[in-house]
Short mmCIF file of C-alpha atoms in Angstrom, two decimals:
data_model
loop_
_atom_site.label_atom_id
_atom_site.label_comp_id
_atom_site.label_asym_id
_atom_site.label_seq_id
_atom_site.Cartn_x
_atom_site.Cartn_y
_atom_site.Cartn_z
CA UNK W 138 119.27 167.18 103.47
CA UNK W 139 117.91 163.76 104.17
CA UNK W 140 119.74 161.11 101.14
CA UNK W 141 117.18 158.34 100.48
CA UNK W 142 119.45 154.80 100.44
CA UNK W 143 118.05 151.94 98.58
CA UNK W 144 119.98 149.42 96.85
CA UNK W 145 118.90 147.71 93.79
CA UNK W 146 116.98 144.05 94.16
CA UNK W 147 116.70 141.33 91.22
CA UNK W 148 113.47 142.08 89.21
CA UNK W 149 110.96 138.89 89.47
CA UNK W 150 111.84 136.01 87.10
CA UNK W 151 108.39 135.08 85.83
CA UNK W 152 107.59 138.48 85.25
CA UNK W 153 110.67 139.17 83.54
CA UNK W 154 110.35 136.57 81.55
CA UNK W 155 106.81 137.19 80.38
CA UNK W 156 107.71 140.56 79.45
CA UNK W 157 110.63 139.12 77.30
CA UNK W 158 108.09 136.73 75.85
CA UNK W 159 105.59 139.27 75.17
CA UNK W 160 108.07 141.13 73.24
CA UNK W 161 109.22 138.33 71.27
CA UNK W 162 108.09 138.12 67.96
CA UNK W 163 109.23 134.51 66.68
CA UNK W 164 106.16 132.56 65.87
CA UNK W 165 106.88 129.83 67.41
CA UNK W 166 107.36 130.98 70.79
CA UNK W 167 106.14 128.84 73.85
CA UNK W 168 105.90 130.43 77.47
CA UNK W 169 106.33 127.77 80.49
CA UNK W 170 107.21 130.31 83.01
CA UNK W 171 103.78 132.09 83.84
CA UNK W 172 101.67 130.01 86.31
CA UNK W 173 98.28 130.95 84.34
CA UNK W 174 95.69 128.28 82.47
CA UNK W 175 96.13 128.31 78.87
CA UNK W 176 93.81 126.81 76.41
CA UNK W 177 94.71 123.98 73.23
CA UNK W 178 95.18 127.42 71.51
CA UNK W 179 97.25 129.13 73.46
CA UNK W 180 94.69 131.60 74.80
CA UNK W 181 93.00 132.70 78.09
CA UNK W 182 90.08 130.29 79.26
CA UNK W 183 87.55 132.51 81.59
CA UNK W 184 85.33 129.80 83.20
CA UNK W 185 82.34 128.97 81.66
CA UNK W 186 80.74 129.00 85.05
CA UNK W 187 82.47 132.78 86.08
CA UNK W 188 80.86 133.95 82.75
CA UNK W 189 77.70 133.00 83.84
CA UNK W 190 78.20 133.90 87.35
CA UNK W 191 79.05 137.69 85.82
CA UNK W 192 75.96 137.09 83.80
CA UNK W 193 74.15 136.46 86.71
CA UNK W 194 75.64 139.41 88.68
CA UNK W 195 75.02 141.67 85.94
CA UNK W 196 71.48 141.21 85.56
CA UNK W 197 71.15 141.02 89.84
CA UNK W 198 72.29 144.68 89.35
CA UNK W 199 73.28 145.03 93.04
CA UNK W 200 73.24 148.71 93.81
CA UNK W 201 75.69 148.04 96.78
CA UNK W 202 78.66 145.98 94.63
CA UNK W 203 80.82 149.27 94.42
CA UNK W 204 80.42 150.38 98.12
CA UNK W 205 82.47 149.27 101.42
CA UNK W 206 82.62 145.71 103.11
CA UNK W 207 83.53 145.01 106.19
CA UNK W 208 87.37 144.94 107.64
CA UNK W 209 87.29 141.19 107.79
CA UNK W 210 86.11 140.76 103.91
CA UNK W 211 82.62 140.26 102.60
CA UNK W 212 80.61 138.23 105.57
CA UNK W 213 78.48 136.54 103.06
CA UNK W 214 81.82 135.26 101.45
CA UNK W 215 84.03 134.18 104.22
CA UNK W 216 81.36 130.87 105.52
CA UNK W 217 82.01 129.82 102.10
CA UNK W 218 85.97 129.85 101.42
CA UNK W 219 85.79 128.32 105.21
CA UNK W 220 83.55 125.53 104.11
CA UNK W 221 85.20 124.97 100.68
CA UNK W 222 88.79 124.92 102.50
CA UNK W 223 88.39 122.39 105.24
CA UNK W 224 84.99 120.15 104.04
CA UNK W 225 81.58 122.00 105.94
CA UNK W 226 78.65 120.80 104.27
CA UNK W 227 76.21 124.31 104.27
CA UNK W 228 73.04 121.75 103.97
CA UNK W 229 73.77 119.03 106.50
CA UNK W 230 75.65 121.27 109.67
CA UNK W 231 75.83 119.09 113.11
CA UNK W 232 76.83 120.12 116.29
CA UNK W 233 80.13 118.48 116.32
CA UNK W 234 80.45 120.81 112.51
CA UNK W 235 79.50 123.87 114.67
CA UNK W 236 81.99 123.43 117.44
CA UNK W 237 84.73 122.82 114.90
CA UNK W 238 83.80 125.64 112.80
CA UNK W 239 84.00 127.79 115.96
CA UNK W 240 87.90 126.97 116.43
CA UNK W 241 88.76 128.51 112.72
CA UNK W 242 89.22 132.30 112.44
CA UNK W 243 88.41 133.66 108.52
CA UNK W 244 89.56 136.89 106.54
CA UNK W 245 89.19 138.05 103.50
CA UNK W 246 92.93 138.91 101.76
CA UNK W 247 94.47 140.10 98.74
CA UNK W 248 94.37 136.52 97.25
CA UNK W 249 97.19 133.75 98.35
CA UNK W 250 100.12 135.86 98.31
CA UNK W 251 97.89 138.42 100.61
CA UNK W 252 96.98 135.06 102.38
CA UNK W 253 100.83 134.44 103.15
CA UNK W 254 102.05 137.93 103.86
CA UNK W 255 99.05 138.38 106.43
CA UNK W 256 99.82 135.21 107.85
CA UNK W 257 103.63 135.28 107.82
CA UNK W 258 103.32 138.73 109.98
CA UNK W 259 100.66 137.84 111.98
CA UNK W 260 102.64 135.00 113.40
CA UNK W 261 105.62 137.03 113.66
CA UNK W 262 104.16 139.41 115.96
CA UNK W 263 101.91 137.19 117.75
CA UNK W 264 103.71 134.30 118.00
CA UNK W 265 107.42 135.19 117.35
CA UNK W 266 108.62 132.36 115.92
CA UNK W 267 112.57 131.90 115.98
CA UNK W 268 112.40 130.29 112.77
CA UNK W 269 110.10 129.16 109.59
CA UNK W 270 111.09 126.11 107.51
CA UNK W 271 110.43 126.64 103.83
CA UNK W 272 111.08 123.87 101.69
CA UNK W 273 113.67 123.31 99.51
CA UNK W 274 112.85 124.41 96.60
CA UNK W 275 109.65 126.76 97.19
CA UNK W 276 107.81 129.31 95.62
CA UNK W 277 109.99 131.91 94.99
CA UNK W 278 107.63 134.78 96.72
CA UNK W 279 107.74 132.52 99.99
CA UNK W 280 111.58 133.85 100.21
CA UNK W 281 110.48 137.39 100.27
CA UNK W 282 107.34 137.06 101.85
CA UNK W 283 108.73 135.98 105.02
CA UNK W 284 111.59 138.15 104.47
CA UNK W 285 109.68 141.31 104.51
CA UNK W 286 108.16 139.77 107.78
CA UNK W 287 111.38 139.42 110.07
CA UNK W 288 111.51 136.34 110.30
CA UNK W 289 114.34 134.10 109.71
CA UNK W 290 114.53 131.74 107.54
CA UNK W 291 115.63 127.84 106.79
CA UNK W 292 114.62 125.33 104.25
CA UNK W 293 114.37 121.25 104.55
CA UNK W 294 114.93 118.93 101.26
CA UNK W 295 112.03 118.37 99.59
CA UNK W 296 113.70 117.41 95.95
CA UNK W 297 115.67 114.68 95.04
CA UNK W 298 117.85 116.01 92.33
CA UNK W 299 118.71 112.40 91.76
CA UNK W 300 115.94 110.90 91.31
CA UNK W 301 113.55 113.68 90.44
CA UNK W 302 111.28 112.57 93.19
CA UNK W 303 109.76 113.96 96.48
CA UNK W 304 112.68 113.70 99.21
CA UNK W 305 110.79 112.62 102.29
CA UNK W 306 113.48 111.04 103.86
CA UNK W 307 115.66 114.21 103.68
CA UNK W 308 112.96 116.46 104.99
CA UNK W 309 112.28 114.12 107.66
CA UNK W 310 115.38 113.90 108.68
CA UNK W 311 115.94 117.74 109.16
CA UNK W 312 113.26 118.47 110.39
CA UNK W 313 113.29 115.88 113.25
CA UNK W 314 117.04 117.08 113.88
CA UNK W 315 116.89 120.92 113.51
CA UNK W 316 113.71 122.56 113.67
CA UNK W 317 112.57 123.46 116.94
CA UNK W 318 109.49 123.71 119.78
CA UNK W 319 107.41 126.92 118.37
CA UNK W 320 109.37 127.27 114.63
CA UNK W 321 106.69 127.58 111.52
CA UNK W 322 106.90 124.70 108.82
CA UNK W 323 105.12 126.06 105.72
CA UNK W 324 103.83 123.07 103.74
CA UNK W 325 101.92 123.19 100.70
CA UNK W 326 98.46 121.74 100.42
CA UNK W 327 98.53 120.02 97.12
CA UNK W 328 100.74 120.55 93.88
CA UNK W 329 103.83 121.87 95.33
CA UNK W 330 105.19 124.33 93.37
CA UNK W 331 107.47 124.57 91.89
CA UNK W 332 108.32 120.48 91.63
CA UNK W 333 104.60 119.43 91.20
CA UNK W 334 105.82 116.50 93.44
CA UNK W 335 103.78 115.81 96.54
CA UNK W 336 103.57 113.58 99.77
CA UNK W 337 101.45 110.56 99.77
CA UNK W 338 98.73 110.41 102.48
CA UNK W 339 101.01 108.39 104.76
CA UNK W 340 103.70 110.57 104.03
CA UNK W 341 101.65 113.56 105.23
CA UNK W 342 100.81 111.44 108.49
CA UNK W 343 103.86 111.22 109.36
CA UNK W 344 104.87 115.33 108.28
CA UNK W 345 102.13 116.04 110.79
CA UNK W 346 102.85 113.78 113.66
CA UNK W 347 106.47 114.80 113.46
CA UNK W 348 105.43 118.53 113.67
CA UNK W 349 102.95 117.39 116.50
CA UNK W 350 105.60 115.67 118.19
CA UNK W 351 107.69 118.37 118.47
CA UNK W 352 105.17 121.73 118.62
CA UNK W 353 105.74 122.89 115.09
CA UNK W 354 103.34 125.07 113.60
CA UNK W 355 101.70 123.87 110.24
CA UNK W 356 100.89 126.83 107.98
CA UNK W 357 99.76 125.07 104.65
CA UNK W 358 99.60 127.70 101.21
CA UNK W 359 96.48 126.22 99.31
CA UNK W 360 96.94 127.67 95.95
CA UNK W 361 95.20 124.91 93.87
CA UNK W 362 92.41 122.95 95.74
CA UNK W 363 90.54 121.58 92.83
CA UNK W 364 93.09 122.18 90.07
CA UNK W 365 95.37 119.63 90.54
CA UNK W 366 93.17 116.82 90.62
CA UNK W 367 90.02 117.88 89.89
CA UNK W 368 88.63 117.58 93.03
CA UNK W 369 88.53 119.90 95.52
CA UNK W 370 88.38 116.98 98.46
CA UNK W 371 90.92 115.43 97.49
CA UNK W 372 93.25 118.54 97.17
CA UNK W 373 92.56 119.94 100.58
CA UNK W 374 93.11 115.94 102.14
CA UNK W 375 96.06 117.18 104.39
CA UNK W 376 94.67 119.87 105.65
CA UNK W 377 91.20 118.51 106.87
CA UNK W 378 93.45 115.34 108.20
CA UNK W 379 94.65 117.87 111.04
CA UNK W 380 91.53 119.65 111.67
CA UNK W 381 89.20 116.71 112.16
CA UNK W 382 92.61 113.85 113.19
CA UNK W 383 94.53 116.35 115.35
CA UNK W 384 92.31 118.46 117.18
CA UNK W 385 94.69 120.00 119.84
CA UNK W 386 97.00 121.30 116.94
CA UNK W 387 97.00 124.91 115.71
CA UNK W 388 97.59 125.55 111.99
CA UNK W 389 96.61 128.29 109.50
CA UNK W 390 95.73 128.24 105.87
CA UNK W 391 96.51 130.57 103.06
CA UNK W 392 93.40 129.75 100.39
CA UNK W 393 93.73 131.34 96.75
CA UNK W 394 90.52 131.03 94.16
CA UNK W 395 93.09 132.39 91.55
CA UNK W 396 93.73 129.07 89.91
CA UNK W 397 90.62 127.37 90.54
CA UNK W 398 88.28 130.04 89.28
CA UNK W 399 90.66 131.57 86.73
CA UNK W 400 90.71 134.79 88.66
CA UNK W 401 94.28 135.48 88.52
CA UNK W 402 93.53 139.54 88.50
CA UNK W 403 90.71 140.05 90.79
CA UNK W 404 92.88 138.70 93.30
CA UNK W 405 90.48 136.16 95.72
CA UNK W 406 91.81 134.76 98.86
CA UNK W 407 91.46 133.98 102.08
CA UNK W 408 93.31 133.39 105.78
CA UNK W 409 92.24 130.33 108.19
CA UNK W 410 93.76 130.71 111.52
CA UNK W 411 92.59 127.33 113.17
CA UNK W 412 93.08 127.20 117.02
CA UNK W 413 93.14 123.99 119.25
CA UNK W 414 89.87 122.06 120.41
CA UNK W 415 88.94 124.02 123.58
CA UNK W 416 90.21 127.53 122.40
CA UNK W 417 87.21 128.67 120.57
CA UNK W 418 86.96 132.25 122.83
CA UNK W 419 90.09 133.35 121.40
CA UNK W 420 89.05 133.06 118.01
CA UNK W 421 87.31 136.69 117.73
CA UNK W 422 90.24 137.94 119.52
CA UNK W 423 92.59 136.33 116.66
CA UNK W 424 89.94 138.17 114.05
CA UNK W 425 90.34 141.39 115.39
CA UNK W 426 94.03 141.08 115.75
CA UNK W 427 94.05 139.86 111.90
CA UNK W 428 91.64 142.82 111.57
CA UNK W 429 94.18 145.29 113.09
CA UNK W 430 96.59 144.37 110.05
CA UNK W 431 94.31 144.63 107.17
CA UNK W 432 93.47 147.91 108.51
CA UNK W 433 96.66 149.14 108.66
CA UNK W 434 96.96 147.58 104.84
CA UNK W 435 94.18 147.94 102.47
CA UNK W 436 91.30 148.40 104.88
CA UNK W 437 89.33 145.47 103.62
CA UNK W 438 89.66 142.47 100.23
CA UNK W 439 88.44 143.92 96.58
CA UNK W 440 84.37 142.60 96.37
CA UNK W 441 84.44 141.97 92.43
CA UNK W 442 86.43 138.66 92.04
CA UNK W 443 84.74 137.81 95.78
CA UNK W 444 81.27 138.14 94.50
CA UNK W 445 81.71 135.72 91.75
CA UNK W 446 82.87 132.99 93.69
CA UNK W 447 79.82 133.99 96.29
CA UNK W 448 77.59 133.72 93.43
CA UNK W 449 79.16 130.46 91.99
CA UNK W 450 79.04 128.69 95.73
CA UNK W 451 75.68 129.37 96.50
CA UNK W 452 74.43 127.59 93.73
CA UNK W 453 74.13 124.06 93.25
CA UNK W 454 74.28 124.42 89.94
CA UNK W 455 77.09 126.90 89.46
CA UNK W 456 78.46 124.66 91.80
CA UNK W 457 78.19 121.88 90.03
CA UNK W 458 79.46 123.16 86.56
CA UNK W 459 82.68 124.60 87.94
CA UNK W 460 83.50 120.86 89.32
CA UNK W 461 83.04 120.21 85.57
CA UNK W 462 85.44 123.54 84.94
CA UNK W 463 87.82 121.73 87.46
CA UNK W 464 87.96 118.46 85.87
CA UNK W 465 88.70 120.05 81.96
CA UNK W 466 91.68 122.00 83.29
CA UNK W 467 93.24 119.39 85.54
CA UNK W 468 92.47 116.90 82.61
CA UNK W 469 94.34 118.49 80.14
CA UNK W 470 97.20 119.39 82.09
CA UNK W 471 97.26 115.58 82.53
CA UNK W 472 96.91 115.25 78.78
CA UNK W 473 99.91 117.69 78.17
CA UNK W 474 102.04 115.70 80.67
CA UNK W 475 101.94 112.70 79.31
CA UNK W 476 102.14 113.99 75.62
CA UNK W 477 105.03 116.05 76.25
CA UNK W 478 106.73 112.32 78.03
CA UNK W 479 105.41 110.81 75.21
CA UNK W 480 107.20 112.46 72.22
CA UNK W 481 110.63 112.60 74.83
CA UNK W 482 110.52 108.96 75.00
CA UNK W 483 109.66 108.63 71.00
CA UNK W 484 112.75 110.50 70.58
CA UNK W 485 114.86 108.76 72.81
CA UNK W 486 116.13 111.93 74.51
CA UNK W 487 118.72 111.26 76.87
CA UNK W 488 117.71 110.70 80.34
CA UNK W 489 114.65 109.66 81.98
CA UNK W 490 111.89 111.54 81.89
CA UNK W 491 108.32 109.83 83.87
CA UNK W 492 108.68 112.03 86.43
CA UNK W 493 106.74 114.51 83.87
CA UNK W 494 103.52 112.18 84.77
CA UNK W 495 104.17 111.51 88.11
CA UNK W 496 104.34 114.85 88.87
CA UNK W 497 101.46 116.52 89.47
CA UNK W 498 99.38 120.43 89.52
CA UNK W 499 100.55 123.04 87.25
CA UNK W 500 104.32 122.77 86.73
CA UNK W 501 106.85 120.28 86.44
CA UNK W 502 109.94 120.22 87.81
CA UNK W 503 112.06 119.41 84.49
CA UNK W 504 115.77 118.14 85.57
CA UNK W 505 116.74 120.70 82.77
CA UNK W 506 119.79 122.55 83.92
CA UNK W 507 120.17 126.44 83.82
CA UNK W 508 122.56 126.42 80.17
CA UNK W 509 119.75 124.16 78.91
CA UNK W 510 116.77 126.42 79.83
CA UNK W 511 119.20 129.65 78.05
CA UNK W 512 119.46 127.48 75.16
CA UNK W 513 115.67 126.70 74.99
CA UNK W 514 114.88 130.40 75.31
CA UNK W 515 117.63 131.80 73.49
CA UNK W 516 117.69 129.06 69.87
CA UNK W 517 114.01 128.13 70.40
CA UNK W 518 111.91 130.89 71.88
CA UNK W 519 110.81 128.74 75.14
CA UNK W 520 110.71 130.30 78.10
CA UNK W 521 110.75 128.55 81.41
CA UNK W 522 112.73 129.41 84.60
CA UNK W 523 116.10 128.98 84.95
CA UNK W 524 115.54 126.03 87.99
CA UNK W 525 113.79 123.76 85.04
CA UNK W 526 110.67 124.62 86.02
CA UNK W 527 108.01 124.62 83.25
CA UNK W 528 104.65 125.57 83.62
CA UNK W 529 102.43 122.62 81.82
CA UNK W 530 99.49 124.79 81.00
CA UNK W 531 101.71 126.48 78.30
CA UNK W 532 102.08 123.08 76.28
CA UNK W 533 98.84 122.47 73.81
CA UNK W 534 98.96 120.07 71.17
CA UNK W 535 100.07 122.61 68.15
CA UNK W 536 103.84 123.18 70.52
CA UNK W 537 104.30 119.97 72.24
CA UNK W 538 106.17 118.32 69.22
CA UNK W 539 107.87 121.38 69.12
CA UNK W 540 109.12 121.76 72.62
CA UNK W 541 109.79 118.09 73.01
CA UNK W 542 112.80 118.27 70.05
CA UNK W 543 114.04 121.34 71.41
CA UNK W 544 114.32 119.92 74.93
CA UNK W 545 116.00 116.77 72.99
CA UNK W 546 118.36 118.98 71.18
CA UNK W 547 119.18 120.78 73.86
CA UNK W 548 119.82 117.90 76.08
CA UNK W 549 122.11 115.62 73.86
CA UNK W 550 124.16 119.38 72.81
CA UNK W 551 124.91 119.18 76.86
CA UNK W 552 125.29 115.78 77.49
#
């Protein structure tokens, strides 16, 4: 008789802890730990403009929406995550626009996490990297991610425990020592998660001549182009710096419309594999090999959340009023930040505590330790994950006061 073996594996923090939260019944209770827009009132905030792109959609009335795309994701669709991600404008296309377009290989995927897992084991079986260099700390699904793909794994500082800022000088450092010809960096594109602390533009210039230098291979996870800043150019800045600055580099990007559009369940994304200036006839060969996988997968991406962000890009004016959507949800993450440092510094908590505003994106990277974040969650009904990372979109102004004096309560109990 054949005995399956399996051993147990650590359920998912955030999801555990929204479950907990869910079940909690306290009044007061504040979740920081899911990575999900929240209104002033706590609640779900569906984009004006993907309301009226479903409006839009309904009345269209497409008889084809339900049936089969193609293996590479809706065709219509993929011109205009490419364009979005790296800086094509549809209306004013040049020849020099054309032949860089022609280096970049798009798919359709299960949104960013599909983006990653495609990409993490298309590189491992194409490209067999010895190692990938995650940083340190990093999304927690980039652990398992490249796990699951085979490939092993080592991380460079990124956070300065110290000083609560971006360690550039540690990742350097490692990097430029230890990481070798051929190994996979994976960087993140704008509002690292989970520190919300990222490089300046000279401090990318130098990540990307180092990996230059030395034939490392960017692969950048774009999870919130537009939502960190509210623009969408200025959140994809270090990725267009090495397609248009270093044009003999490869790279690939994993793009997610999750954040930006609010589409956290239909699950949008998308997978750039960019080859070097003078490579373009390998790029339908790279399709079909990227092809090959999805196949072998889940045949093709879902076409609901897809067609909504079709609809939304091929309008002007859609387009226009989700840059407005953009700007209200980076704004009053902003807002939250610097009310949440606000009432932390009226208290006189112990500590300093800017880095809250000089972080950026979603989350914050608190300096609260592990007892602290039990104590938050277990006296005060706050949940955020063990590392101190909160999620910002949580706070509104009715819990800010709140969570402020519990963080100061917490903090002078363990000081």
């Amino acid at each position: 008789m054949t005995v399956l073996t399996v051993a147990p594996v650590p359920p998912d923090e955030i999801f555990a802890l929204t479950r907990a939260y869910n079940n909690d019944d306290y009044p007061q209770k504040v979740n920081l730990s899911a990575g999900v827009y929240r209104t002033n009132d706590g609640e779900p905030w569906p984009l004006p403009v993907v309301q009226e792109a479903e409006k839009q959609l309904r009345e269209d009335n497409n008889i084809f929406r339900h049936e089969y795309t193609a293996i590479e994701g809706d065709i219509a669709f993929l011109p205009l995550a490419r364009d979005l991600m790296f800086g094509f404008d549809s209306q004013a296309s040049s020849e020099k626009d054309a032949a860089t377009k022609a280096r970049i290989g798009t798919v359709q995927t299960v949104a960013g996490t599909g983006a990653n897992h495609l990409g993490a084991i298309f590189l491992a079986r194409h490209m067999k990297p010895r190692t990938v260099w995650l940083s340190n700390p990093s999304w927690a699904n980039h652990l398992t991610i490249w796990e699951l793909a085979g490939v092993p794994r080592k991380t460079y500082p990124y956070y300065s425990a110290a000083t609560r800022s971006f360690d550039f000088r540690g990742m350097m450092s490692t990097l430029e020592s230890e990481a070798e010809e051929g190994d996979v960096v994976l960087l993140h594109a704008c509002a690292h998660n989970p520190t919300g602390l990222d490089p300046s533009k000279e401090q990318w210039k130098s990540i990307i001549d180092l990996c230059e230098r030395k034939s490392l291979f960017p692969f950048f996870d774009s999870a919130y182009q537009g939502f960190a800043s509210g623009s969408a150019d200025e959140d994809a800045w270090a990725v267009r710096y090495v397609l248009n600055e270093k044009p003999q580099m490869e790279m690939c990007v994993a793009q997610s419309f999750s954040k930006n559009f609010g589409l956290y369940g239909q699950r949008v994304g998308a997978f750039h594999y960019v080859l070097n200036d003078g490579a373009q006839d390998l790029r339908d060969t790279v399709v079909v090999n990227l092809c090959h996988l999805i196949r072998g997968e889940y045949s093709m991406g879902p076409t609901a959340g897809c067609s909504i962000v079709k609809k939304v890009l091929t309008s002007p004016e859609l387009t226009a009023q989700w840059y407005d959507d953009l700007k209200t949800m980076s704004s009053r993450i902003i807002s939250m930040r610097q009310a949440l440092y606000d009432e932390l510094v009226r208290l006189g908590t112990p500590g300093t505590w800017k880095h809250i505003i000089e972080q950026n994106g979603m989350f914050s990277y608190t300096g609260l330790t592990p007892l602290q974040v039990y104590a938050l969650k277990d006296k005060y009904h706050i949940y955020l994950l063990k590392s101190g990372r909160a999620s910002i979109s949580g706070l509104s102004p009715k819990n800010v006061t709140y969570v402020a004096r519990a963080i100061d309560k917490v903090v002078r109990n363990f000081n």
